[in-house]
Amino acid sequence: MRHQVVTILAAGLLTVASAAAGADDCAENCDADRGARILAESLRQLRYAEDFAPEEEKDAVYRRGKELAERAVELIPDRADAHYALFAHTGRLMSRAGVIPNPFNLFTLRRSLARALELDPDHPDALTARGCMSRR
């Protein structure tokens, strides 16, 4: 009887330990899934602002997209698209506001773009953006 109780307790502890380990995996996977959804929305906002948004809505769309990109970078820091989205939204907002490029603004933009290219050296949008920045 004592052996059965010990076996039942041990099995229960293993179940709890497995559930805790699974919760850790779920938390990591859930963050990645949430980050991917947020990133997709940020990129959708970028396309909408560039191609379809009325002129008076563009700043708000870019701001929302930038907020989403910042969150995506927090959740999935190893995704080149997240860093590119942050670069693109920030750059568009600065350009639309007529912000004169200062060293801090350029550093922030270049850092996001460099990280995107570090993660994916063949990222087509980031490569195009780097070429455009160099030309300017």
XYZ file of C-alpha atoms in Angstrom:
136
model
C 0.000 0.000 0.000
C 2.796 2.384 0.943
C 4.527 1.649 -2.365
C 1.313 2.506 -4.254
C 0.979 5.844 -2.454
C 4.596 6.731 -3.252
C 4.066 5.725 -6.885
C 0.897 7.813 -7.122
C 2.621 10.817 -5.523
C 5.626 10.466 -7.829
C 3.357 10.235 -10.867
C 1.512 13.342 -9.688
C 4.778 15.243 -9.272
C 5.884 14.221 -12.752
C 2.575 15.424 -14.160
C 2.932 18.786 -12.396
C 6.544 19.115 -13.564
C 5.572 18.258 -17.140
C 2.739 20.774 -17.054
C 5.089 23.463 -15.759
C 7.596 22.692 -18.508
C 4.797 22.755 -21.055
C 3.656 26.110 -19.710
C 7.142 27.496 -20.308
C 7.077 26.176 -23.877
C 3.596 27.575 -24.363
C 4.625 30.980 -23.032
C 7.516 31.114 -25.473
C 5.434 29.822 -28.377
C 2.519 32.055 -27.447
C 4.802 35.104 -27.469
C 6.156 34.082 -30.868
C 2.651 33.521 -32.234
C 1.399 36.808 -30.805
C 4.492 38.575 -32.148
C 3.933 37.118 -35.613
C 0.313 38.298 -35.619
C 1.324 41.768 -34.427
C 4.064 41.929 -37.052
C 1.643 40.917 -39.804
C -0.700 43.717 -38.750
C 2.170 46.229 -38.665
C 3.196 45.284 -42.199
C -0.438 45.449 -43.302
C -0.638 48.971 -41.858
C 2.507 49.910 -43.801
C 1.066 48.657 -47.097
C -2.267 50.335 -46.398
C -0.636 53.688 -45.570
C 1.560 53.601 -48.657
C -0.995 52.390 -51.181
C -4.538 53.101 -50.021
C -4.879 55.419 -47.024
C -6.222 58.889 -47.651
C -3.575 61.547 -47.091
C -5.188 62.794 -43.869
C -5.083 59.281 -42.320
C -1.507 58.343 -43.192
C 0.206 59.756 -40.095
C -2.176 57.911 -37.772
C -1.720 54.670 -39.713
C 2.082 54.985 -39.612
C 1.996 55.744 -35.862
C -0.157 52.682 -35.187
C 2.078 50.554 -37.379
C 5.156 51.822 -35.531
C 3.621 50.903 -32.160
C 2.852 47.437 -33.484
C 6.375 47.066 -34.893
C 7.898 48.071 -31.546
C 5.827 45.393 -29.823
C 6.761 42.826 -32.458
C 10.462 43.586 -31.945
C 9.972 42.967 -28.203
C 8.208 39.637 -28.764
C 10.186 38.309 -31.723
C 13.533 40.118 -31.712
C 15.077 37.639 -34.151
C 12.693 38.419 -37.022
C 14.140 40.676 -39.716
C 10.653 41.788 -40.787
C 9.962 43.199 -37.317
C 13.048 45.414 -37.450
C 12.299 46.410 -41.021
C 8.725 47.371 -40.084
C 10.028 49.548 -37.251
C 12.492 51.196 -39.634
C 9.854 51.789 -42.313
C 7.180 53.262 -40.053
C 9.674 55.481 -38.215
C 11.234 56.687 -41.450
C 7.879 57.459 -43.044
C 6.759 59.436 -39.995
C 9.991 61.425 -39.942
C 9.779 62.114 -43.655
C 6.154 63.213 -43.471
C 6.846 65.470 -40.505
C 9.673 67.133 -42.381
C 12.082 66.191 -39.629
C 15.563 67.279 -40.518
C 17.698 64.205 -40.129
C 19.788 64.582 -37.028
C 22.412 62.117 -35.834
C 20.088 60.528 -33.250
C 17.217 60.019 -35.717
C 19.569 58.584 -38.317
C 21.201 56.327 -35.725
C 17.798 54.944 -34.703
C 16.790 54.322 -38.304
C 20.112 52.800 -39.290
C 20.126 50.555 -36.211
C 16.734 49.054 -37.124
C 17.751 48.619 -40.740
C 21.147 47.141 -39.844
C 19.506 44.641 -37.465
C 17.058 43.557 -40.171
C 19.951 42.956 -42.580
C 22.000 41.232 -39.898
C 19.156 38.768 -39.373
C 18.432 38.369 -43.090
C 21.177 39.701 -45.400
C 18.923 39.054 -48.415
C 15.826 40.844 -47.071
C 14.585 42.561 -50.260
C 12.832 45.523 -48.633
C 15.710 46.200 -46.251
C 18.235 46.037 -49.108
C 16.149 48.478 -51.124
C 15.842 50.791 -48.135
C 19.599 50.694 -47.539
C 20.156 51.674 -51.166
C 17.680 54.547 -50.906
C 19.282 55.814 -47.696
C 22.727 55.679 -49.272
C 21.487 57.613 -52.304
C 20.054 60.354 -50.113
